[in-house]
Tab-separated table of C-alpha atoms in Angstrom:
chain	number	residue	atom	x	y	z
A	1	UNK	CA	-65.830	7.529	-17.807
A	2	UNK	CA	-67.221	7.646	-14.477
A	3	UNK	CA	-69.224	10.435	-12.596
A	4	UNK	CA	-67.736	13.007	-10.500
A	5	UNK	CA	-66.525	11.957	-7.711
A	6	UNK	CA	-66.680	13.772	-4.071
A	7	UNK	CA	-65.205	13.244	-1.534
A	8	UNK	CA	-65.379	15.098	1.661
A	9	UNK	CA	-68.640	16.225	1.135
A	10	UNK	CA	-67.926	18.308	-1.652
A	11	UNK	CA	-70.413	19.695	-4.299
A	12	UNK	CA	-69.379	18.286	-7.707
A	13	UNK	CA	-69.268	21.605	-8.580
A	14	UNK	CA	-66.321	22.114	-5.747
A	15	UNK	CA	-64.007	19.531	-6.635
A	16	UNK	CA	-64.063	21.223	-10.133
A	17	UNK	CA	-62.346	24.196	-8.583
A	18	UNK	CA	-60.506	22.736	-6.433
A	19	UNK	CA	-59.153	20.289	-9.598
A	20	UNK	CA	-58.701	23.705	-11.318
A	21	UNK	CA	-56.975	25.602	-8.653
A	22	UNK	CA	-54.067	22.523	-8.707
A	23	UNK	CA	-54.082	22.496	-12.946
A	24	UNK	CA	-53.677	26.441	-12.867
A	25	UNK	CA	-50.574	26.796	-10.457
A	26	UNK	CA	-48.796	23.479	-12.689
A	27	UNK	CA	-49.542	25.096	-16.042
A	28	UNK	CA	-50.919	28.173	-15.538
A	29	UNK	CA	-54.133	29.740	-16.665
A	30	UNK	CA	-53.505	30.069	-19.969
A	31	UNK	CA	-51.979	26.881	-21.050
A	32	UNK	CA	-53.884	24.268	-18.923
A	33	UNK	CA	-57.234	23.467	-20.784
A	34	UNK	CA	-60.023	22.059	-19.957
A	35	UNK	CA	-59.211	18.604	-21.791
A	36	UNK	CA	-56.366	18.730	-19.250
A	37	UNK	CA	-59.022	19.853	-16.430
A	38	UNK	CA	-61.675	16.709	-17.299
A	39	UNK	CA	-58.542	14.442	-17.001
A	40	UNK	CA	-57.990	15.572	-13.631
A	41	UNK	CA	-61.282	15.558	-12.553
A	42	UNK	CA	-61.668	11.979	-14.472
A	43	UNK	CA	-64.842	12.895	-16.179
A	44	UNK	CA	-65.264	13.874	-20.102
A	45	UNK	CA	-64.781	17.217	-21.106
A	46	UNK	CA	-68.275	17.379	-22.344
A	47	UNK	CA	-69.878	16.735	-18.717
A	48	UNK	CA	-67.523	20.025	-16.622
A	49	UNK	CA	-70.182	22.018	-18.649
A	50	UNK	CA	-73.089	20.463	-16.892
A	51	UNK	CA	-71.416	22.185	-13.648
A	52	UNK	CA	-69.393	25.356	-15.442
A	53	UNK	CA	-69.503	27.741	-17.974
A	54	UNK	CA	-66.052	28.057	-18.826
A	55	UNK	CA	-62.554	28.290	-17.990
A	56	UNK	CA	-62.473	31.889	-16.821
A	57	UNK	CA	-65.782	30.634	-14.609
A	58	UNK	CA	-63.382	29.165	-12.791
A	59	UNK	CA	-60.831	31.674	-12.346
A	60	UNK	CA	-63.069	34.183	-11.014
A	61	UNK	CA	-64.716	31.795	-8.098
A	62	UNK	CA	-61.045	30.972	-7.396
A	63	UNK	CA	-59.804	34.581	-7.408
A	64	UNK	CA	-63.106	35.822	-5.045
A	65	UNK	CA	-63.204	32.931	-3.008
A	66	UNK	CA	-59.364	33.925	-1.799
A	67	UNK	CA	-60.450	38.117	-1.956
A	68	UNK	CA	-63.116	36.717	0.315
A	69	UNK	CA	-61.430	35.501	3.392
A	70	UNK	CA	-58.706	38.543	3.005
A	71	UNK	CA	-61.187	40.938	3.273
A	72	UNK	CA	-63.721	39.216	6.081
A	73	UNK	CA	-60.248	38.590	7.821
A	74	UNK	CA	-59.084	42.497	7.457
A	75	UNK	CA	-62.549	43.696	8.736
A	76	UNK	CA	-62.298	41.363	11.778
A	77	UNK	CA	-58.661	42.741	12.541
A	78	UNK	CA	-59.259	45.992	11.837
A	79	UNK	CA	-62.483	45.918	14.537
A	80	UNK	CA	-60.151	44.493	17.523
A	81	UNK	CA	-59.500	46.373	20.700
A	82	UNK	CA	-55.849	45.629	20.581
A	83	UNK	CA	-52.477	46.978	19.822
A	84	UNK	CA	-51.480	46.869	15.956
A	85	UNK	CA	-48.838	44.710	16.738
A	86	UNK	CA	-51.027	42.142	17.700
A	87	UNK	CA	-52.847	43.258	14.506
A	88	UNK	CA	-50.159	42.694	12.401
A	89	UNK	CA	-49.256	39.573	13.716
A	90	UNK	CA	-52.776	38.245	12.963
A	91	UNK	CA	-52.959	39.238	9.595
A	92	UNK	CA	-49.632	37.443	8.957
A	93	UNK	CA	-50.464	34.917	10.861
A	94	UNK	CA	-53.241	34.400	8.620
A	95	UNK	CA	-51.486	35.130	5.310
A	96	UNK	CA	-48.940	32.262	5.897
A	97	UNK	CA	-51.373	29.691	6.606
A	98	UNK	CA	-53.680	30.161	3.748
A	99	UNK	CA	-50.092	30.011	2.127
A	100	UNK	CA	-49.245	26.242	3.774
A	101	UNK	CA	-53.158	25.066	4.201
A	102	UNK	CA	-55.201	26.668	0.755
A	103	UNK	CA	-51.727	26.919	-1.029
A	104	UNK	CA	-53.169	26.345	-4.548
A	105	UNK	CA	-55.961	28.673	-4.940
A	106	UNK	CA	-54.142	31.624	-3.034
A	107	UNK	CA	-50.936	30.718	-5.647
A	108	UNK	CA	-53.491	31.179	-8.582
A	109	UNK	CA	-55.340	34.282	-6.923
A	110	UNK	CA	-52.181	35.449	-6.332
A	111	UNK	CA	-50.382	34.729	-9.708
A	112	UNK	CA	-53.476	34.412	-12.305
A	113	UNK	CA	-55.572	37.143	-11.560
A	114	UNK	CA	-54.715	38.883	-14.757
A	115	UNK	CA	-56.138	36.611	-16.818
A	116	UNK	CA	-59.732	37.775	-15.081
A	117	UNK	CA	-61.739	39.915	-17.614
A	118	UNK	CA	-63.589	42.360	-17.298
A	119	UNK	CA	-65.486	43.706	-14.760
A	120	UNK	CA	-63.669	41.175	-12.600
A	121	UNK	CA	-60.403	41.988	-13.273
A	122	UNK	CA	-60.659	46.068	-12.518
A	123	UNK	CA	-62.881	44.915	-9.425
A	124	UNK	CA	-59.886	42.640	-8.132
A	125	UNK	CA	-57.370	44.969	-8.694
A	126	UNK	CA	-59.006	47.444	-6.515
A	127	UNK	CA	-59.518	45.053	-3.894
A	128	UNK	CA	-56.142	43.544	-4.049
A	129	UNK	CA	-54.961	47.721	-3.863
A	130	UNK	CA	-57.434	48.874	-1.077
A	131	UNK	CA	-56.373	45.456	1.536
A	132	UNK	CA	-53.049	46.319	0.997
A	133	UNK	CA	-54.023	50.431	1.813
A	134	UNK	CA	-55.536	49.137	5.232
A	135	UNK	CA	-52.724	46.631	5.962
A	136	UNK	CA	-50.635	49.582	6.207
A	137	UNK	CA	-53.120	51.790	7.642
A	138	UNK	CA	-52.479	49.255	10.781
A	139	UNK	CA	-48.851	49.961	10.397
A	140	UNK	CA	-49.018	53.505	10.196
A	141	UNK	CA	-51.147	53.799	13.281
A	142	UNK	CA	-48.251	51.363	15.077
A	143	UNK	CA	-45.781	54.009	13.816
A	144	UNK	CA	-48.182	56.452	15.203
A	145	UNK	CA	-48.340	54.980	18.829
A	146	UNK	CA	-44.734	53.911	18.720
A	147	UNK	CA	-45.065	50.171	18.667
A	148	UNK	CA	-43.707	50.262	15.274
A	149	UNK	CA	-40.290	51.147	13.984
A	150	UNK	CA	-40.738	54.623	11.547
A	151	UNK	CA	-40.529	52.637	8.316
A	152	UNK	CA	-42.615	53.227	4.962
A	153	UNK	CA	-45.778	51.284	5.937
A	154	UNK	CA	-46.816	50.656	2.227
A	155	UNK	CA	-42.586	49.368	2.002
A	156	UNK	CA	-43.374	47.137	4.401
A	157	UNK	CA	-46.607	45.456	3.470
A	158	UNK	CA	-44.726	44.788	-0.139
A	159	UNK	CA	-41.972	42.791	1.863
A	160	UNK	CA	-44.499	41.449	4.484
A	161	UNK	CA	-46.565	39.459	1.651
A	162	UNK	CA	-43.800	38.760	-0.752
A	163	UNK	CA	-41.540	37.208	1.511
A	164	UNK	CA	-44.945	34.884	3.018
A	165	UNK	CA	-45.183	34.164	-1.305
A	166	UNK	CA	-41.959	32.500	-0.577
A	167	UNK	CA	-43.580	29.647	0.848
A	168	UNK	CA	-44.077	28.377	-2.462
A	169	UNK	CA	-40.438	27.356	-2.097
A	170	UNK	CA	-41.242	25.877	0.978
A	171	UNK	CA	-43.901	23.526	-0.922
A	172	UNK	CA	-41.656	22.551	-3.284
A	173	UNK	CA	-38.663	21.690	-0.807
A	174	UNK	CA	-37.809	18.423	-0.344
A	175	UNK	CA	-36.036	18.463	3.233
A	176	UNK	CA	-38.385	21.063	4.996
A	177	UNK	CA	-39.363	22.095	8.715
A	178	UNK	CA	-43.025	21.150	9.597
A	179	UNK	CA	-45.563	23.647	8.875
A	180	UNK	CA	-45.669	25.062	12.423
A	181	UNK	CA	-42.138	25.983	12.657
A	182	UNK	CA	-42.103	27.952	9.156
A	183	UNK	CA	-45.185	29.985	11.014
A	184	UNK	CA	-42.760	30.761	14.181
A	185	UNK	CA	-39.977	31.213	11.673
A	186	UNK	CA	-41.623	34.353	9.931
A	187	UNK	CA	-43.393	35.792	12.102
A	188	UNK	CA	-40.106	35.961	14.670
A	189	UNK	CA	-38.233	37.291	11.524
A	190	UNK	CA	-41.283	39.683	10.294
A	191	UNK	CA	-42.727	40.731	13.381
A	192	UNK	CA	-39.692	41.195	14.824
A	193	UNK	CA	-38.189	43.792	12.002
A	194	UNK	CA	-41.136	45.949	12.297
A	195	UNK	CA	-41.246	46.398	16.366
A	196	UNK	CA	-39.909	49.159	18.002
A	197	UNK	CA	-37.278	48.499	20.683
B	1	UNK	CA	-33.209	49.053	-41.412
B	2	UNK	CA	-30.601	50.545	-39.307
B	3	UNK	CA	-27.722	48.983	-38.087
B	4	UNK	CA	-27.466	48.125	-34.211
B	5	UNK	CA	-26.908	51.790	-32.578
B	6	UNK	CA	-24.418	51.225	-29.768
B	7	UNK	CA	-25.113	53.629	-27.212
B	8	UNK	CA	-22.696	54.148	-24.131
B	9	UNK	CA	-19.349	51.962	-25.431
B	10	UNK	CA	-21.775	48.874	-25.410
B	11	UNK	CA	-20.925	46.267	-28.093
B	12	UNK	CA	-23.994	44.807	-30.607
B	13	UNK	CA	-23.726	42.055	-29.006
B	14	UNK	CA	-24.482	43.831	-25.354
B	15	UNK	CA	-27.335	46.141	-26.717
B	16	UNK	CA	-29.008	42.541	-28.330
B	17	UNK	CA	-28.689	41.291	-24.241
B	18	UNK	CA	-29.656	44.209	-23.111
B	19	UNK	CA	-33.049	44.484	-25.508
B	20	UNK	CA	-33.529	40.815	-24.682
B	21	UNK	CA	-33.638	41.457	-20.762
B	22	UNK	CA	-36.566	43.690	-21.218
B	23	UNK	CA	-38.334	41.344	-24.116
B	24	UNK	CA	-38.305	38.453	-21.903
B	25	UNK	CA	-39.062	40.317	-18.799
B	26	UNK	CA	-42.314	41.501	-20.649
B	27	UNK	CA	-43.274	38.810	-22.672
B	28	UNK	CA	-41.989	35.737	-20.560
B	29	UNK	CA	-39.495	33.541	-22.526
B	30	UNK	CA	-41.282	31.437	-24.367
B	31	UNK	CA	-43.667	33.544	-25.821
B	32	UNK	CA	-40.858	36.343	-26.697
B	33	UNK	CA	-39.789	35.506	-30.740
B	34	UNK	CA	-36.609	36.953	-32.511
B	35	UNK	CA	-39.035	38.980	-34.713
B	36	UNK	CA	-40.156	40.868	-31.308
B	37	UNK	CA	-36.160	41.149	-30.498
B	38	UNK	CA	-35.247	42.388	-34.081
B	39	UNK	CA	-38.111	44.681	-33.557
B	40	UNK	CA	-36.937	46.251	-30.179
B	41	UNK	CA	-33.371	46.322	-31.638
B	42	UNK	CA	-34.499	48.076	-34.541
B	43	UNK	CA	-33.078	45.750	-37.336
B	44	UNK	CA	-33.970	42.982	-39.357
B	45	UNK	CA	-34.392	39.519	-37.348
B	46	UNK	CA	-31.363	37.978	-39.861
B	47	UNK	CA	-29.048	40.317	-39.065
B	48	UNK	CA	-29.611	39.337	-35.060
B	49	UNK	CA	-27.912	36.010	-36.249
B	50	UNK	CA	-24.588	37.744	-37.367
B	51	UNK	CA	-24.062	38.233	-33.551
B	52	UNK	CA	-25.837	35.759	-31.506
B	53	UNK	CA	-26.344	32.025	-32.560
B	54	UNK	CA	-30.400	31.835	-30.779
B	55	UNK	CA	-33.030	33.050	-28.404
B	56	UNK	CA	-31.960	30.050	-26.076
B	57	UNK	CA	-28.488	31.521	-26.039
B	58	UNK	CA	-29.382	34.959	-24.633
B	59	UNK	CA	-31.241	33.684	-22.046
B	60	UNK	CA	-27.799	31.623	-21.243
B	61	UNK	CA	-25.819	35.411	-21.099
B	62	UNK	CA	-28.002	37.253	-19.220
B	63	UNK	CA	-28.626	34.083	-16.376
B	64	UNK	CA	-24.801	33.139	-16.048
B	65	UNK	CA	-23.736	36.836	-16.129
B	66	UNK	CA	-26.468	37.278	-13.284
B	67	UNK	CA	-25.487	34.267	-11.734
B	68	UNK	CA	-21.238	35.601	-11.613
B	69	UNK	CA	-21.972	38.946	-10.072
B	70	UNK	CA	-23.824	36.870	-7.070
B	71	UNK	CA	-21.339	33.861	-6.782
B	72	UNK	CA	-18.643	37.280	-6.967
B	73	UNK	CA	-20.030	39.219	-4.112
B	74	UNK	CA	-20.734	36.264	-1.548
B	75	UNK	CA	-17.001	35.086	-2.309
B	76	UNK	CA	-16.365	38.513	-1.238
B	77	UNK	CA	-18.146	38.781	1.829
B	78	UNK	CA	-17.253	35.389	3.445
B	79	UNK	CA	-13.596	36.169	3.005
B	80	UNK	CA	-14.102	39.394	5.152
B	81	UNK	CA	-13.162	39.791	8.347
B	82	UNK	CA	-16.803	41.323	9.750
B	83	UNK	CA	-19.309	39.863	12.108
B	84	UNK	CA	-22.122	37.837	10.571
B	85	UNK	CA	-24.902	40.772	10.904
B	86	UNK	CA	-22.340	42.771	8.534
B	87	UNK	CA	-21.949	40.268	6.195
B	88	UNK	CA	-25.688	39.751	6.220
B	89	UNK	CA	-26.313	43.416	5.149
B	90	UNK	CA	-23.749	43.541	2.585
B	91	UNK	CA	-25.605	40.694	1.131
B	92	UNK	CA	-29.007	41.713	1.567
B	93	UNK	CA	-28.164	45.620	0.237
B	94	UNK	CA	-26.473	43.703	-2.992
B	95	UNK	CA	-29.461	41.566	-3.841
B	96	UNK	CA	-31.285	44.972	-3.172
B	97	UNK	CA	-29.261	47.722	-5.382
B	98	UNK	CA	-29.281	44.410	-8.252
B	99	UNK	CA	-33.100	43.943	-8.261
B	100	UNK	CA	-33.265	48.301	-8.732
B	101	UNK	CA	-30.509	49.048	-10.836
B	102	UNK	CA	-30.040	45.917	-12.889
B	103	UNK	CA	-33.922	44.659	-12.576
B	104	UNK	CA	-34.633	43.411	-16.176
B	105	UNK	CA	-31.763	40.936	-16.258
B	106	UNK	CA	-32.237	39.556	-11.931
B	107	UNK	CA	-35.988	39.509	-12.889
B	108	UNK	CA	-35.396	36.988	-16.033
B	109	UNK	CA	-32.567	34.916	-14.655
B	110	UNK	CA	-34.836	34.586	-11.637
B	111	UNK	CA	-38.387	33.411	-13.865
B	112	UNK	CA	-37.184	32.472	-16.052
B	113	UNK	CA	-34.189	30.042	-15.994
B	114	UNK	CA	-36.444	27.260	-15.897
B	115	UNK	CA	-36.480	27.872	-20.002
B	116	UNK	CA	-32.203	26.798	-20.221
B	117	UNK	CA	-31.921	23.872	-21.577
B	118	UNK	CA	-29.010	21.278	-20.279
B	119	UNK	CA	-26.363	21.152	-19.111
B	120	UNK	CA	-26.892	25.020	-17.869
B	121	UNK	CA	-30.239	24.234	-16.207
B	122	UNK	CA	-29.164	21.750	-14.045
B	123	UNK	CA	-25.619	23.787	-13.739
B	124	UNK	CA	-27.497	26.898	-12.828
B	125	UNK	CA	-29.523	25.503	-10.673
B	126	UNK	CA	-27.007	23.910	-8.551
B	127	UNK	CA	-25.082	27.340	-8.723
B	128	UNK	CA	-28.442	29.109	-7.643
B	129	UNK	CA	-28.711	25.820	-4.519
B	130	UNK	CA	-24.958	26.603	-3.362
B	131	UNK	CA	-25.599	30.345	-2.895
B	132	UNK	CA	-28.379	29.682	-0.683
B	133	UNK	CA	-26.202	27.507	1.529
B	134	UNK	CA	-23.727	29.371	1.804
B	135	UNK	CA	-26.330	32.688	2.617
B	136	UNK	CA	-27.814	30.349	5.106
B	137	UNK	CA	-24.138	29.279	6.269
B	138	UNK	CA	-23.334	32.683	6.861
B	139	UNK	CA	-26.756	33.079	9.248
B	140	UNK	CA	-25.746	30.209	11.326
B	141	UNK	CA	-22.546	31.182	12.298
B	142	UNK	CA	-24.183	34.682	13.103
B	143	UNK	CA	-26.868	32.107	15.296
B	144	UNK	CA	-23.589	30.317	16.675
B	145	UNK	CA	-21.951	32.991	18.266
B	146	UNK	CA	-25.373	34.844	19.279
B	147	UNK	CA	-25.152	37.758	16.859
B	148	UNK	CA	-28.500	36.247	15.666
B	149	UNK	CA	-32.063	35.015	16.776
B	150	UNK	CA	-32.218	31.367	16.809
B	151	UNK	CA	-33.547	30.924	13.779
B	152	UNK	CA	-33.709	28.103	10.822
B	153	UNK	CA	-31.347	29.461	8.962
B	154	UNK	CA	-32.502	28.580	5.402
B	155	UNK	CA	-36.183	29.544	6.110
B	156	UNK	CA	-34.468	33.231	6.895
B	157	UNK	CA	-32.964	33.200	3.395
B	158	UNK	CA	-35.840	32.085	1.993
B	159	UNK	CA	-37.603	35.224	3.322
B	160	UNK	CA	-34.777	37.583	2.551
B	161	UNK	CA	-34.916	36.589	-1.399
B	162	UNK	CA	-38.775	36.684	-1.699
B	163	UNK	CA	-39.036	39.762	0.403
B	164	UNK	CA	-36.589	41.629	-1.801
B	165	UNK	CA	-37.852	39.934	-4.877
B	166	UNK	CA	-40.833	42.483	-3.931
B	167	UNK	CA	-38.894	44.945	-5.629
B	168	UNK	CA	-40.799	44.105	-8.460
B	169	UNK	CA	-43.695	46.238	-7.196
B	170	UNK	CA	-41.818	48.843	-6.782
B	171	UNK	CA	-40.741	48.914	-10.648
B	172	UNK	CA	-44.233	48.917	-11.009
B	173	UNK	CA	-45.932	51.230	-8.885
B	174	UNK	CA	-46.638	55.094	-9.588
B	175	UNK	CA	-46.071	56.326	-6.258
B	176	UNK	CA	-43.198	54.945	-4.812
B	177	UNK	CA	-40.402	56.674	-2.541
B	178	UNK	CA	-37.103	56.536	-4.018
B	179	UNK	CA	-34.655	53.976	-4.367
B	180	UNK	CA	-32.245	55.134	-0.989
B	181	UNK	CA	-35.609	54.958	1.056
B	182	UNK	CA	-36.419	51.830	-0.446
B	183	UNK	CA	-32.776	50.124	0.615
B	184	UNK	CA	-33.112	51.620	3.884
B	185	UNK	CA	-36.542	50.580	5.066
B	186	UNK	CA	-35.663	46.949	3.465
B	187	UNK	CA	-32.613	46.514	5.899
B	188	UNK	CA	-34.244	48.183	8.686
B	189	UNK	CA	-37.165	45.225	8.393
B	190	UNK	CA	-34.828	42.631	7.460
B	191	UNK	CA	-31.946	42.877	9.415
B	192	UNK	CA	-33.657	44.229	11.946
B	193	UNK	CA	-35.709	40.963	12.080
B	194	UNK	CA	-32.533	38.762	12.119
B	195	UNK	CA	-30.865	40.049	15.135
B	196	UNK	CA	-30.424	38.916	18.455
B	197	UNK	CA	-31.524	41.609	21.131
């Protein structure tokens, strides 16, 4: 079979993940293998190993790579001089489009993560705990200055990010609106439950 | 091994539907056997078969029961003779008191349908298609006559389901507020999102 090939600049090492982050949200973690994953890729099986170690190699770059940008996003939100509203919005904002642009490594992050082992699952799980902690931090300071309605803050980040996990249906819809329009769509929905009027 | 106890006026046949709700919530399915369900029920897994003809078949109950109660409720609420924010709620807190008080059986027939085998898959999922119209029906008559945002009315929905489908953390979580709170800060975000102002 033929070598690797990359596209787009991409370490052979890259389009591995990226191969594996489409054959983990199809099959999930546990059934695809990485027979399925050399098929994909279009290499043998024999040759992944010259780039990976194993399977669960590739879970955990997937599952940090996503922790990654959630946290460096958090940490750049958190440091603004603005209202939390604003705040909010931006961290949505930001949650939905790694939802429509990076859809199949945040779906496996998001889904697949217990299939990490050990110390990167307990790691992830904290991490996944403590973002969601300062997510509503932000909303409990909005409540605080009266931007925000007086809801449960850690109520509302669980609806917040499981109704953006609902763009998954949006993927898989045949008749959908463009991209830009399911952003407006939830955040006018979201955004607008949360303010105080 | 015992016979079937049948707590609460529930038939055998209900406490085997019952047992098998939580089974396949935990397990998933597929990887769920009748040796795990005899197990749970506390008898052997022949005696399962003097009362239910497979493992296929339960997952038929417990989606099509599931699948009634909705089809039931939004019958209901389009006949009534509210404004479209009303019948929004009523909707919304249904979907809401089913995913806390009957969670094991929503949670399955949600995941796991995808495991029916014809012709209830494609029945059920043309049952589970028509609901969402007719939710989203309901939102733009409530857009029509300016009761709510201008919105695309199946993207709300869409929202709505996953956002309530969050529920599921709540099962999970130690610290959580109780289930009142819960409904309440869920319509406060939701409808409170919807509505024109």
């Amino acid at each position: 079979m033929a070598r690797i090939k990359t596209d787009n600049n991409l370490t052979r090492k890259e389009v591995i993940v990226t191969k594996a982050a489409t054959l983990f949200r199809e099959k999930g973690f546990k059934a695809a293998s990485m027979r399925d994953l050399a098929e994909a890729v279009g290499v043998e099986a024999a040759s992944l190993y010259n780039h990976i170690k194993s399977k669960t190699e590739l879970l955990h770059e997937l599952c940090f790579s996503v922790a990654n940008r959630f946290l460096h996003k958090i940490d750049e939100v958190e440091l603004e001089k603005t209202g939390s509203v604003e705040k909010i919005e931006k961290l949505l904002r930001f949650h939905i489009n790694e939802m429509i642009h990076h859809y199949e490594e945040v779906y496996v992050s998001d889904r697949e993560w217990k299939h990490l082992s050990d110390p990167y699952l307990s790691n992830f799980q904290n991490q996944r705990r403590i973002y969601r902690k300062r997510f509503a931090a932000i909303i409990e300071t909005g409540i605080k200055n009266k931007e925000v309605k007086s809801i449960d803050a850690p109520t509302a980040v669980l609806i917040m990010l499981h109704a953006i996990s609902g763009i998954e249906s949006w993927h898989r819809s045949v008749q959908k609106i463009s991209a830009e329009e399911l952003e407006e769509n939830m955040i006018s929905i979201l955004v607008g439950g949360l303010v105080n009027r």
